[in-house]
Amino acid sequence: MKTSSFKEKISLLAFCSTIVGLLNLIPLPGFSLGNFIISLIESKREKPFDQKRKNILCLSTVFVVTIFIFSLHY
């Protein structure tokens, strides 16, 4: 078995960090920009979203992203 060098480990860490940063820019509920958009909608409506609806949106986003990751892996 080949052991990874320090440079390879740092490169992998940088890649993972970049992916997390890009995912936060996706305007889906559950991600940073998605939460910002929900806040904008709430301020325009002057009425907060139901917490149950927010939870459903977040869980559906996690489900879609999980399916996407598994489809890329296999």
Short mmCIF file of C-alpha atoms in Angstrom, two decimals:
data_model
loop_
_atom_site.label_atom_id
_atom_site.label_comp_id
_atom_site.label_asym_id
_atom_site.label_seq_id
_atom_site.Cartn_x
_atom_site.Cartn_y
_atom_site.Cartn_z
CA MET A 1 0.00 0.00 0.00
CA LYS A 2 1.23 3.43 -0.88
CA THR A 3 1.03 6.05 1.82
CA SER A 4 -0.09 9.53 0.93
CA SER A 5 2.37 12.35 1.15
CA PHE A 6 1.71 15.48 3.16
CA LYS A 7 1.24 17.47 -0.06
CA GLU A 8 -1.44 15.05 -1.30
CA LYS A 9 -3.30 15.28 2.01
CA ILE A 10 -3.24 19.09 1.89
CA SER A 11 -4.48 19.00 -1.72
CA LEU A 12 -7.38 16.74 -0.73
CA LEU A 13 -8.24 19.02 2.19
CA ALA A 14 -8.19 22.06 -0.11
CA PHE A 15 -10.41 20.27 -2.64
CA CYS A 16 -12.96 19.32 0.05
CA SER A 17 -12.95 22.87 1.37
CA THR A 18 -13.59 24.22 -2.13
CA ILE A 19 -16.50 21.83 -2.66
CA VAL A 20 -18.10 22.85 0.65
CA GLY A 21 -17.69 26.51 -0.32
CA LEU A 22 -19.34 25.94 -3.70
CA LEU A 23 -22.20 24.00 -2.12
CA ASN A 24 -22.88 26.96 0.17
CA LEU A 25 -23.41 29.14 -2.92
CA ILE A 26 -26.19 26.90 -4.24
CA PRO A 27 -29.54 28.60 -3.63
CA LEU A 28 -31.23 25.58 -2.08
CA PRO A 29 -32.79 25.49 1.37
CA GLY A 30 -30.33 24.09 3.86
CA PHE A 31 -27.37 25.85 2.33
CA SER A 32 -26.22 29.37 3.20
CA LEU A 33 -27.59 31.13 0.12
CA GLY A 34 -30.83 29.17 0.36
CA ASN A 35 -31.36 30.34 3.93
CA PHE A 36 -30.66 33.90 2.81
CA ILE A 37 -33.28 33.63 0.06
CA ILE A 38 -35.83 32.24 2.53
CA SER A 39 -35.10 35.20 4.82
CA LEU A 40 -35.65 37.60 1.92
CA ILE A 41 -38.99 35.97 1.08
CA GLU A 42 -40.04 36.17 4.73
CA SER A 43 -39.16 39.86 4.89
CA LYS A 44 -41.08 40.64 1.68
CA ARG A 45 -44.14 38.68 2.85
CA GLU A 46 -43.79 40.08 6.37
CA LYS A 47 -44.78 36.64 7.56
CA PRO A 48 -42.38 33.88 8.68
CA PHE A 49 -42.27 30.49 7.02
CA ASP A 50 -43.75 27.63 8.98
CA GLN A 51 -40.92 25.71 10.70
CA LYS A 52 -42.37 22.41 9.45
CA ARG A 53 -42.15 23.67 5.86
CA LYS A 54 -38.53 24.76 6.39
CA ASN A 55 -37.67 21.32 7.77
CA ILE A 56 -39.28 19.59 4.79
CA LEU A 57 -37.36 21.82 2.37
CA CYS A 58 -34.09 21.15 4.17
CA LEU A 59 -34.60 17.38 4.28
CA SER A 60 -35.59 17.23 0.63
CA THR A 61 -32.45 19.17 -0.28
CA VAL A 62 -30.28 16.78 1.72
CA PHE A 63 -32.00 13.84 -0.01
CA VAL A 64 -31.40 15.29 -3.50
CA VAL A 65 -27.75 16.08 -2.77
CA THR A 66 -27.22 12.58 -1.33
CA ILE A 67 -28.71 10.97 -4.44
CA PHE A 68 -26.51 13.22 -6.59
CA ILE A 69 -23.35 12.22 -4.69
CA PHE A 70 -24.18 8.51 -4.90
CA SER A 71 -24.90 8.80 -8.62
CA LEU A 72 -21.48 10.37 -9.15
CA HIS A 73 -19.75 7.74 -7.05
CA TYR A 74 -21.22 4.64 -8.70
#
